[in-house]
C-alpha cells in the first residue's frame, strides 16, 4: 500500500511543484497578449523537462551523485566552474524572483506592501530550510500548490469554446499587433519557464537525499511522466483563462494581481481564496527549491557534504551558501526592482543556462560505466538529441531577442 | 566554445541588463509615435484592469484585500508608464508635441482616476467607488481610440 | 609529481613532429598492495590534439550515446592514439616516441 | 592478458566524489599524486585535496590566485595540498570510498572553520531536521 501512496504523493508533489512564479507570470502575460498561440512553447518545455528530469533522476538513482558533481567531472573543473557561475547566477536570480512571488502573493492576501513582507519571508524560509525534513518540505508545499487547480476549475466554469481553444493551440497564429521578435522572445520565456534548470538540480539532488536506487525508478518515472505534464496543463490553463478574460478586455498582464482576476470572474471569492493558497504555496515551495539548489550546485561542484539528511553542522559550507543566497535574494527584491520583470529575466536566463547542464547529463545518461544497462534507450536518445538542438537554439537566441525587444515591450 | 564560457557569459549579461532597463531617447517621429502607442496601450491595460476589478468587486466576487492590492499595483503600473513616457525626449516637431500633450492628459486622467478608485476602495465607500469608475470609463475609451488612431 | 603535470604534456613522434598532447593516463591496477588495494600503475598514455570532449569518453570505446555527439567527438579526436608508457621517453618537457613504439588508434 | 582492472585516471578517477567510511561526502579528487617505482613507472600514491590541488589545474591568473589565497589561509602556509594516502582507499567506482571517517582524515579545514565559527553559533544546528 505504501508504494501506491508514495507514488501518488510523488505525482501530486510534481504537479504542485511544477508551477512557480515564472509559470504564473509568463503564462499570464502570454495568455493576455497572445492567447494560446504560444501554447506550443509550453508543451515543448514540458516534454523537455520530462526528458531532462527523467535522465537526471535516473542518473542520481544509479550513481548516487548530484548534477553538478557530474558536470564538473564531464567538463573538467575550468568549464565546470564557468558552468557553475552561470547556473548559480540564474538559480539565485530565480530564487529572488520566487521570494518576490511569495511576497506579492501574500500582499494579495493581506494587502500589506510586499516589500515589508520580504524580510519575514526570508526568516521563515531560513527556519524551514534549517529545521524541516526534506520530504515533509517537498510534500507539504507540493500538495498545497495543488490549490492552483483553481485555474483549471476557472477554465471549466468559463465554458470556453473548447474547439476554438484547441484550434489556437494546434494552429498557432501570431496576433497582428505583436512583432515576430516579441512572439519568439516569449516563446523562449515560456520554454525557460517550463524547463527550468533548478527543478532538475532539485529533483536529482532530492533523489540522492532520499537515497533512490534502481527500485525507485518506477516511482521516479511516474513523478516525471504524470506529474510534470499535469503541471504543464496547469500552466496552459493559466494562459487559457487569461486569454478568455484579459485579452478581450485589452488587459496585458503587468502585475500578479491581474493573473488571478479571471479566477474571481469565473469562481468568485471562494475560488479566488483557494487559488491564493496555491499562489503562496507554489511560490514558497519553489523558493525553497531554488534556495536549496543554490547550495546543491556549489557544494556538489566542490565535493562538500551537502543535503538536508544531515544536521546543518554536518554540512556547514552547504548551509552557509544557502544562507548567503537567501540574503542575496532578499536584498535583490528589496532593491524594489519590479518582481514581475525580475521573474521574466529569470526565466529567460534559465533558457540561456539550460544547455550547460543538459548536455553533461545527456552524456552521462549514456555512459555504461556509470549506468550499466540503465543507459538511454534509442528513442530517448533520438528525442534527447532533438532537444539538445532546441535547447542550444533557445539559449543562443534568448539574450539577443531580449535586447532587441527590450524584454518583450 | 566551452573554454571561454565565463567571459562571454558575464559580458552578455551586463549588456542585456543595461540596454533593456533604460528607455532611450526617441529619434524619429514614427519611433516616438510607436512609443506613445505603446504607453497608451499599457495605460489602457491598467485602466481596464481597474474597471474590471470594480465590476467584479461590485458583484461580490473579489476579496477586499485582493481588490485593494490590485488597485495599488495597477496604480504603480500606470504611474511608471507615465513617468517613462514623459522622460522620452520628443523630436522637435509640432505633431509630436501635440501628440505628447494629448497622451499626457490621458495618462494623468488615468493615474488620478485609478488613485481615486484606490482611495474609495480603502475607505470601502461603495457609492464613491462606482462614481469614480463611471468618471474613469471615458478615459478608457479615449485611450483605446488613441491606440487605434496611432497604428494600434 | 601530479597527474596534472602529465596531462597536457606534448607528445612528439620519433622524428620530433608534434603528434598532440597527453589527454589521459591509462593505469592497470596491478601494482603491489598498498592498504586495501593494489596500486594503479601507469600502463599507457592517451594522446590527442584537443581537450574538447576528451572527458566524455567517446573516443575510448564503442560507446553508445546520442549518435550525433559520438560522431562529433569522434571527429574531434580522429587523430587520437594510445601508446605504452615503455614506448615513450621523457625529453625536456615533452614525451618522444621511441623507435620501437607501436601507437594504437582509438577507439580500440 | 592481465585481468587487472583498467582505469583512465582523468576519465574515471579525477574529479570524482570521495566519501568516508560513514558514507559522508569528504571532497572531490582534486588531483592525484604519483611516484615512480624502480622500473621508472609512475603509480598513484595519494589523492590531493583542496584549492591548492585544484588551483594549478586552472590556467593563468585564477589558478595562481586560488593557490595564493589557500596557502595564506592554511595552517602550514605551504603550497602543497592536503593529501589522502592511497592506503585509505577501499573502493574506486562511481565514488571513491575511504577506510577512515572525515574527522580522522582532517582534509576539510574550511568545513570545520565554517562549522565552528558560523553554523554552530546558530541555534538548532546540532541535530538533523525532523
PDB file of C-alpha atoms in Angstrom, chain A residues 9-246:
ATOM      1  CA  UNK A   9       2.364  11.617  -3.281  1.00  0.00           C
ATOM      2  CA  UNK A  10       5.211  11.913  -5.763  1.00  0.00           C
ATOM      3  CA  UNK A  11       2.872  12.681  -8.656  1.00  0.00           C
ATOM      4  CA  UNK A  12       0.870  15.237  -6.657  1.00  0.00           C
ATOM      5  CA  UNK A  13       4.053  16.912  -5.496  1.00  0.00           C
ATOM      6  CA  UNK A  14       5.315  17.066  -9.066  1.00  0.00           C
ATOM      7  CA  UNK A  15       2.092  18.765 -10.184  1.00  0.00           C
ATOM      8  CA  UNK A  16       2.023  21.217  -7.281  1.00  0.00           C
ATOM      9  CA  UNK A  17       5.777  21.777  -7.534  1.00  0.00           C
ATOM     10  CA  UNK A  18       5.816  22.351 -11.281  1.00  0.00           C
ATOM     11  CA  UNK A  19       4.129  25.730 -11.348  1.00  0.00           C
ATOM     12  CA  UNK A  20       6.208  28.573  -9.886  1.00  0.00           C
ATOM     13  CA  UNK A  21       6.255  32.356 -10.198  1.00  0.00           C
ATOM     14  CA  UNK A  22       7.852  32.002 -13.639  1.00  0.00           C
ATOM     15  CA  UNK A  23       4.898  29.945 -14.922  1.00  0.00           C
ATOM     16  CA  UNK A  24       2.316  32.138 -13.173  1.00  0.00           C
ATOM     17  CA  UNK A  25       3.705  35.391 -14.600  1.00  0.00           C
ATOM     18  CA  UNK A  26       4.856  34.222 -18.026  1.00  0.00           C
ATOM     19  CA  UNK A  27       1.714  32.178 -18.760  1.00  0.00           C
ATOM     20  CA  UNK A  28      -0.392  35.105 -17.536  1.00  0.00           C
ATOM     21  CA  UNK A  29       1.487  37.663 -19.662  1.00  0.00           C
ATOM     22  CA  UNK A  30       1.469  35.447 -22.746  1.00  0.00           C
ATOM     23  CA  UNK A  31      -2.185  34.419 -22.339  1.00  0.00           C
ATOM     24  CA  UNK A  32      -3.254  38.070 -22.059  1.00  0.00           C
ATOM     25  CA  UNK A  33      -1.297  39.134 -25.181  1.00  0.00           C
ATOM     26  CA  UNK A  34      -1.013  36.094 -27.421  1.00  0.00           C
ATOM     27  CA  UNK A  35      -3.938  33.905 -26.338  1.00  0.00           C
ATOM     28  CA  UNK A  36      -2.916  30.281 -26.779  1.00  0.00           C
ATOM     29  CA  UNK A  37      -0.856  30.896 -29.920  1.00  0.00           C
ATOM     30  CA  UNK A  38       2.287  30.190 -27.869  1.00  0.00           C
ATOM     31  CA  UNK A  39       0.991  27.065 -26.155  1.00  0.00           C
ATOM     32  CA  UNK A  40       3.380  25.019 -28.325  1.00  0.00           C
ATOM     33  CA  UNK A  41       6.337  26.586 -26.415  1.00  0.00           C
ATOM     34  CA  UNK A  42       4.975  25.448 -23.059  1.00  0.00           C
ATOM     35  CA  UNK A  43       4.261  21.970 -24.439  1.00  0.00           C
ATOM     36  CA  UNK A  44       7.806  21.755 -25.833  1.00  0.00           C
ATOM     37  CA  UNK A  45       9.150  22.893 -22.466  1.00  0.00           C
ATOM     38  CA  UNK A  46       7.104  20.252 -20.644  1.00  0.00           C
ATOM     39  CA  UNK A  47       8.309  17.459 -22.938  1.00  0.00           C
ATOM     40  CA  UNK A  48      11.837  18.805 -22.427  1.00  0.00           C
ATOM     41  CA  UNK A  49      11.626  18.878 -18.632  1.00  0.00           C
ATOM     42  CA  UNK A  50      10.160  15.351 -18.614  1.00  0.00           C
ATOM     43  CA  UNK A  51      13.097  14.088 -20.666  1.00  0.00           C
ATOM     44  CA  UNK A  52      15.718  16.072 -18.753  1.00  0.00           C
ATOM     45  CA  UNK A  53      14.335  15.314 -15.259  1.00  0.00           C
ATOM     46  CA  UNK A  54      13.911  11.607 -16.025  1.00  0.00           C
ATOM     47  CA  UNK A  55      17.508  11.346 -17.218  1.00  0.00           C
ATOM     48  CA  UNK A  56      18.963  13.238 -14.255  1.00  0.00           C
ATOM     49  CA  UNK A  57      16.698  11.385 -11.787  1.00  0.00           C
ATOM     50  CA  UNK A  58      17.848   8.068 -13.258  1.00  0.00           C
ATOM     51  CA  UNK A  59      21.494   9.203 -13.084  1.00  0.00           C
ATOM     52  CA  UNK A  60      21.016  10.224  -9.445  1.00  0.00           C
ATOM     53  CA  UNK A  61      19.347   6.901  -8.601  1.00  0.00           C
ATOM     54  CA  UNK A  62      22.053   4.762 -10.262  1.00  0.00           C
ATOM     55  CA  UNK A  63      25.191   6.779  -9.428  1.00  0.00           C
ATOM     56  CA  UNK A  64      24.105   8.443  -6.185  1.00  0.00           C
ATOM     57  CA  UNK A  65      25.713  11.687  -7.347  1.00  0.00           C
ATOM     58  CA  UNK A  66      24.235  15.135  -7.938  1.00  0.00           C
ATOM     59  CA  UNK A  67      24.084  17.035 -11.218  1.00  0.00           C
ATOM     60  CA  UNK A  68      26.909  19.490 -10.591  1.00  0.00           C
ATOM     61  CA  UNK A  69      29.291  16.880  -9.254  1.00  0.00           C
ATOM     62  CA  UNK A  70      28.917  15.118 -12.610  1.00  0.00           C
ATOM     63  CA  UNK A  71      29.008  18.352 -14.617  1.00  0.00           C
ATOM     64  CA  UNK A  72      32.452  19.124 -13.215  1.00  0.00           C
ATOM     65  CA  UNK A  73      33.617  15.606 -13.901  1.00  0.00           C
ATOM     66  CA  UNK A  74      32.440  15.636 -17.527  1.00  0.00           C
ATOM     67  CA  UNK A  75      33.519  19.168 -18.427  1.00  0.00           C
ATOM     68  CA  UNK A  76      36.585  19.484 -16.210  1.00  0.00           C
ATOM     69  CA  UNK A  77      36.974  21.995 -13.374  1.00  0.00           C
ATOM     70  CA  UNK A  78      37.541  25.035 -15.605  1.00  0.00           C
ATOM     71  CA  UNK A  79      34.500  24.641 -17.871  1.00  0.00           C
ATOM     72  CA  UNK A  80      32.667  23.270 -14.825  1.00  0.00           C
ATOM     73  CA  UNK A  81      33.375  26.480 -12.920  1.00  0.00           C
ATOM     74  CA  UNK A  82      32.138  28.659 -15.802  1.00  0.00           C
ATOM     75  CA  UNK A  83      29.059  26.425 -15.910  1.00  0.00           C
ATOM     76  CA  UNK A  84      28.595  26.701 -12.151  1.00  0.00           C
ATOM     77  CA  UNK A  85      28.941  30.508 -12.195  1.00  0.00           C
ATOM     78  CA  UNK A  86      26.305  30.908 -14.945  1.00  0.00           C
ATOM     79  CA  UNK A  87      23.902  28.364 -13.460  1.00  0.00           C
ATOM     80  CA  UNK A  88      24.327  29.709  -9.925  1.00  0.00           C
ATOM     81  CA  UNK A  89      23.592  33.263 -11.159  1.00  0.00           C
ATOM     82  CA  UNK A  90      20.389  32.044 -12.864  1.00  0.00           C
ATOM     83  CA  UNK A  91      19.311  29.950  -9.870  1.00  0.00           C
ATOM     84  CA  UNK A  92      19.952  32.844  -7.462  1.00  0.00           C
ATOM     85  CA  UNK A  93      18.043  35.196  -9.796  1.00  0.00           C
ATOM     86  CA  UNK A  94      15.145  32.711  -9.835  1.00  0.00           C
ATOM     87  CA  UNK A  95      15.403  32.413  -6.045  1.00  0.00           C
ATOM     88  CA  UNK A  96      14.949  36.206  -5.782  1.00  0.00           C
ATOM     89  CA  UNK A  97      12.028  36.086  -8.240  1.00  0.00           C
ATOM     90  CA  UNK A  98      10.358  33.304  -6.217  1.00  0.00           C
ATOM     91  CA  UNK A  99      10.743  35.261  -2.969  1.00  0.00           C
ATOM     92  CA  UNK A 100       9.270  38.277  -4.789  1.00  0.00           C
ATOM     93  CA  UNK A 101       6.451  35.950  -5.864  1.00  0.00           C
ATOM     94  CA  UNK A 102       5.744  34.853  -2.296  1.00  0.00           C
ATOM     95  CA  UNK A 103       5.717  38.494  -1.182  1.00  0.00           C
ATOM     96  CA  UNK A 104       3.367  39.560  -3.989  1.00  0.00           C
ATOM     97  CA  UNK A 105       1.059  36.619  -3.271  1.00  0.00           C
ATOM     98  CA  UNK A 106       0.943  37.424   0.449  1.00  0.00           C
ATOM     99  CA  UNK A 107       0.308  41.076  -0.425  1.00  0.00           C
ATOM    100  CA  UNK A 108      -2.768  39.944  -2.358  1.00  0.00           C
ATOM    101  CA  UNK A 109      -3.943  38.095   0.758  1.00  0.00           C
ATOM    102  CA  UNK A 110      -3.087  40.744   3.369  1.00  0.00           C
ATOM    103  CA  UNK A 111      -2.802  43.993   1.306  1.00  0.00           C
ATOM    104  CA  UNK A 112       0.388  44.719   3.300  1.00  0.00           C
ATOM    105  CA  UNK A 113       3.014  46.210   0.963  1.00  0.00           C
ATOM    106  CA  UNK A 114       5.085  43.294  -0.396  1.00  0.00           C
ATOM    107  CA  UNK A 115       8.409  44.949   0.483  1.00  0.00           C
ATOM    108  CA  UNK A 116       7.517  44.860   4.183  1.00  0.00           C
ATOM    109  CA  UNK A 117       6.791  41.142   3.938  1.00  0.00           C
ATOM    110  CA  UNK A 118      10.082  40.152   2.283  1.00  0.00           C
ATOM    111  CA  UNK A 119      12.337  40.107   5.399  1.00  0.00           C
ATOM    112  CA  UNK A 120       9.796  37.954   7.279  1.00  0.00           C
ATOM    113  CA  UNK A 121       9.534  35.578   4.362  1.00  0.00           C
ATOM    114  CA  UNK A 122      13.334  35.292   4.379  1.00  0.00           C
ATOM    115  CA  UNK A 123      13.295  34.462   8.088  1.00  0.00           C
ATOM    116  CA  UNK A 124      10.582  31.799   7.780  1.00  0.00           C
ATOM    117  CA  UNK A 125      12.395  30.348   4.763  1.00  0.00           C
ATOM    118  CA  UNK A 126      15.639  30.077   6.720  1.00  0.00           C
ATOM    119  CA  UNK A 127      13.816  28.290   9.564  1.00  0.00           C
ATOM    120  CA  UNK A 128      12.202  25.818   7.154  1.00  0.00           C
ATOM    121  CA  UNK A 129      15.497  25.093   5.336  1.00  0.00           C
ATOM    122  CA  UNK A 130      17.240  24.714   8.669  1.00  0.00           C
ATOM    123  CA  UNK A 131      14.750  22.635  10.619  1.00  0.00           C
ATOM    124  CA  UNK A 132      12.214  20.943   8.343  1.00  0.00           C
ATOM    125  CA  UNK A 133      12.958  17.464   6.960  1.00  0.00           C
ATOM    126  CA  UNK A 134      13.396  17.285   3.185  1.00  0.00           C
ATOM    127  CA  UNK A 135      10.418  15.005   2.416  1.00  0.00           C
ATOM    128  CA  UNK A 136       7.973  16.973   4.636  1.00  0.00           C
ATOM    129  CA  UNK A 137       9.069  20.205   2.984  1.00  0.00           C
ATOM    130  CA  UNK A 138       8.617  18.890  -0.529  1.00  0.00           C
ATOM    131  CA  UNK A 139       5.317  17.153   0.141  1.00  0.00           C
ATOM    132  CA  UNK A 140       3.568  19.949   2.066  1.00  0.00           C
ATOM    133  CA  UNK A 141       4.285  22.651  -0.488  1.00  0.00           C
ATOM    134  CA  UNK A 142       3.747  20.299  -3.367  1.00  0.00           C
ATOM    135  CA  UNK A 143       0.285  19.311  -2.107  1.00  0.00           C
ATOM    136  CA  UNK A 144      -0.716  22.861  -1.138  1.00  0.00           C
ATOM    137  CA  UNK A 145       0.481  24.022  -4.557  1.00  0.00           C
ATOM    138  CA  UNK A 146      -2.325  21.853  -5.968  1.00  0.00           C
ATOM    139  CA  UNK A 147      -4.667  24.665  -4.948  1.00  0.00           C
ATOM    140  CA  UNK A 148      -3.596  26.175  -8.281  1.00  0.00           C
ATOM    141  CA  UNK A 149      -6.006  23.661  -9.801  1.00  0.00           C
ATOM    142  CA  UNK A 150      -8.366  26.606  -9.241  1.00  0.00           C
ATOM    143  CA  UNK A 151      -7.165  27.774 -12.681  1.00  0.00           C
ATOM    144  CA  UNK A 152      -8.479  24.536 -14.166  1.00  0.00           C
ATOM    145  CA  UNK A 153     -11.780  24.949 -12.339  1.00  0.00           C
ATOM    146  CA  UNK A 154     -11.981  28.579 -13.501  1.00  0.00           C
ATOM    147  CA  UNK A 155     -11.335  27.494 -17.096  1.00  0.00           C
ATOM    148  CA  UNK A 156     -14.143  24.949 -16.793  1.00  0.00           C
ATOM    149  CA  UNK A 157     -16.574  27.444 -15.302  1.00  0.00           C
ATOM    150  CA  UNK A 158     -15.875  29.962 -18.071  1.00  0.00           C
ATOM    151  CA  UNK A 159     -17.477  27.470 -20.514  1.00  0.00           C
ATOM    152  CA  UNK A 160     -14.986  28.252 -23.256  1.00  0.00           C
ATOM    153  CA  UNK A 161     -15.427  27.220 -26.876  1.00  0.00           C
ATOM    154  CA  UNK A 162     -13.098  24.225 -26.447  1.00  0.00           C
ATOM    155  CA  UNK A 163     -12.694  23.668 -30.197  1.00  0.00           C
ATOM    156  CA  UNK A 164     -11.540  27.273 -30.607  1.00  0.00           C
ATOM    157  CA  UNK A 165      -9.028  26.883 -27.792  1.00  0.00           C
ATOM    158  CA  UNK A 166      -7.754  23.670 -29.354  1.00  0.00           C
ATOM    159  CA  UNK A 167      -7.553  25.383 -32.742  1.00  0.00           C
ATOM    160  CA  UNK A 168      -5.441  28.195 -31.241  1.00  0.00           C
ATOM    161  CA  UNK A 169      -3.053  25.606 -29.808  1.00  0.00           C
ATOM    162  CA  UNK A 170      -2.805  23.380 -32.857  1.00  0.00           C
ATOM    163  CA  UNK A 171      -2.761  26.149 -35.479  1.00  0.00           C
ATOM    164  CA  UNK A 172      -0.840  28.950 -33.748  1.00  0.00           C
ATOM    165  CA  UNK A 173      -1.494  32.355 -35.291  1.00  0.00           C
ATOM    166  CA  UNK A 174       0.574  35.339 -34.119  1.00  0.00           C
ATOM    167  CA  UNK A 175      -1.629  38.350 -33.263  1.00  0.00           C
ATOM    168  CA  UNK A 176      -1.109  41.163 -35.786  1.00  0.00           C
ATOM    169  CA  UNK A 177      -0.266  43.805 -33.214  1.00  0.00           C
ATOM    170  CA  UNK A 178       2.712  41.854 -31.848  1.00  0.00           C
ATOM    171  CA  UNK A 179       6.026  41.700 -33.727  1.00  0.00           C
ATOM    172  CA  UNK A 180       7.702  38.415 -34.644  1.00  0.00           C
ATOM    173  CA  UNK A 181      10.681  39.034 -32.377  1.00  0.00           C
ATOM    174  CA  UNK A 182       8.424  39.634 -29.348  1.00  0.00           C
ATOM    175  CA  UNK A 183       6.493  36.481 -30.262  1.00  0.00           C
ATOM    176  CA  UNK A 184       9.663  34.373 -30.235  1.00  0.00           C
ATOM    177  CA  UNK A 185      11.043  36.185 -27.181  1.00  0.00           C
ATOM    178  CA  UNK A 186       8.004  34.997 -25.223  1.00  0.00           C
ATOM    179  CA  UNK A 187       8.286  31.553 -26.791  1.00  0.00           C
ATOM    180  CA  UNK A 188      11.754  31.278 -25.228  1.00  0.00           C
ATOM    181  CA  UNK A 189      10.463  32.743 -21.953  1.00  0.00           C
ATOM    182  CA  UNK A 190       7.713  30.078 -21.821  1.00  0.00           C
ATOM    183  CA  UNK A 191      10.192  27.358 -22.765  1.00  0.00           C
ATOM    184  CA  UNK A 192      12.556  28.573 -20.000  1.00  0.00           C
ATOM    185  CA  UNK A 193       9.659  28.809 -17.516  1.00  0.00           C
ATOM    186  CA  UNK A 194       8.650  25.199 -18.180  1.00  0.00           C
ATOM    187  CA  UNK A 195      12.147  23.704 -18.481  1.00  0.00           C
ATOM    188  CA  UNK A 196      13.803  25.418 -15.508  1.00  0.00           C
ATOM    189  CA  UNK A 197      17.289  24.080 -14.612  1.00  0.00           C
ATOM    190  CA  UNK A 198      16.766  24.449 -10.858  1.00  0.00           C
ATOM    191  CA  UNK A 199      13.884  21.975 -10.981  1.00  0.00           C
ATOM    192  CA  UNK A 200      16.328  19.379 -12.293  1.00  0.00           C
ATOM    193  CA  UNK A 201      19.058  20.238  -9.772  1.00  0.00           C
ATOM    194  CA  UNK A 202      16.459  19.897  -7.005  1.00  0.00           C
ATOM    195  CA  UNK A 203      14.841  16.763  -8.448  1.00  0.00           C
ATOM    196  CA  UNK A 204      18.150  14.888  -8.842  1.00  0.00           C
ATOM    197  CA  UNK A 205      19.623  16.104  -5.550  1.00  0.00           C
ATOM    198  CA  UNK A 206      16.362  15.064  -3.899  1.00  0.00           C
ATOM    199  CA  UNK A 207      16.905  11.622  -5.399  1.00  0.00           C
ATOM    200  CA  UNK A 208      20.299  11.440  -3.735  1.00  0.00           C
ATOM    201  CA  UNK A 209      18.918  12.849  -0.469  1.00  0.00           C
ATOM    202  CA  UNK A 210      16.168  10.237  -0.374  1.00  0.00           C
ATOM    203  CA  UNK A 211      18.679   7.550  -1.394  1.00  0.00           C
ATOM    204  CA  UNK A 212      16.826   6.462  -4.533  1.00  0.00           C
ATOM    205  CA  UNK A 213      18.043   3.291  -6.103  1.00  0.00           C
ATOM    206  CA  UNK A 214      17.132   1.154  -9.112  1.00  0.00           C
ATOM    207  CA  UNK A 215      13.871   0.024  -7.466  1.00  0.00           C
ATOM    208  CA  UNK A 216      12.747   3.664  -7.181  1.00  0.00           C
ATOM    209  CA  UNK A 217      12.993   4.216 -10.921  1.00  0.00           C
ATOM    210  CA  UNK A 218       9.299   3.354 -11.390  1.00  0.00           C
ATOM    211  CA  UNK A 219       8.199   5.999  -8.872  1.00  0.00           C
ATOM    212  CA  UNK A 220      10.670   8.479 -10.352  1.00  0.00           C
ATOM    213  CA  UNK A 221       9.305   7.929 -13.869  1.00  0.00           C
ATOM    214  CA  UNK A 222       5.706   8.256 -12.637  1.00  0.00           C
ATOM    215  CA  UNK A 223       6.552  11.541 -10.920  1.00  0.00           C
ATOM    216  CA  UNK A 224       8.023  12.842 -14.128  1.00  0.00           C
ATOM    217  CA  UNK A 225       5.768  11.456 -16.852  1.00  0.00           C
ATOM    218  CA  UNK A 226       2.482  12.038 -14.999  1.00  0.00           C
ATOM    219  CA  UNK A 227       3.269  14.882 -12.617  1.00  0.00           C
ATOM    220  CA  UNK A 228       5.066  17.283 -14.955  1.00  0.00           C
ATOM    221  CA  UNK A 229       2.597  17.055 -17.886  1.00  0.00           C
ATOM    222  CA  UNK A 230      -0.293  17.738 -15.471  1.00  0.00           C
ATOM    223  CA  UNK A 231       1.750  20.640 -14.090  1.00  0.00           C
ATOM    224  CA  UNK A 232       2.178  21.806 -17.683  1.00  0.00           C
ATOM    225  CA  UNK A 233      -1.581  21.602 -18.204  1.00  0.00           C
ATOM    226  CA  UNK A 234      -1.941  23.881 -15.185  1.00  0.00           C
ATOM    227  CA  UNK A 235       0.373  26.396 -16.874  1.00  0.00           C
ATOM    228  CA  UNK A 236      -1.705  26.184 -20.024  1.00  0.00           C
ATOM    229  CA  UNK A 237      -4.897  26.784 -18.048  1.00  0.00           C
ATOM    230  CA  UNK A 238      -3.337  29.947 -16.566  1.00  0.00           C
ATOM    231  CA  UNK A 239      -2.735  31.173 -20.110  1.00  0.00           C
ATOM    232  CA  UNK A 240      -6.187  29.995 -21.245  1.00  0.00           C
ATOM    233  CA  UNK A 241      -8.164  31.855 -18.575  1.00  0.00           C
ATOM    234  CA  UNK A 242      -6.045  34.963 -19.249  1.00  0.00           C
ATOM    235  CA  UNK A 243      -6.835  34.723 -22.961  1.00  0.00           C
ATOM    236  CA  UNK A 244     -10.563  34.292 -22.247  1.00  0.00           C
ATOM    237  CA  UNK A 245     -10.920  37.155 -19.731  1.00  0.00           C
ATOM    238  CA  UNK A 246      -7.968  39.552 -20.030  1.00  0.00           C
TER     239      UNK A 246
END
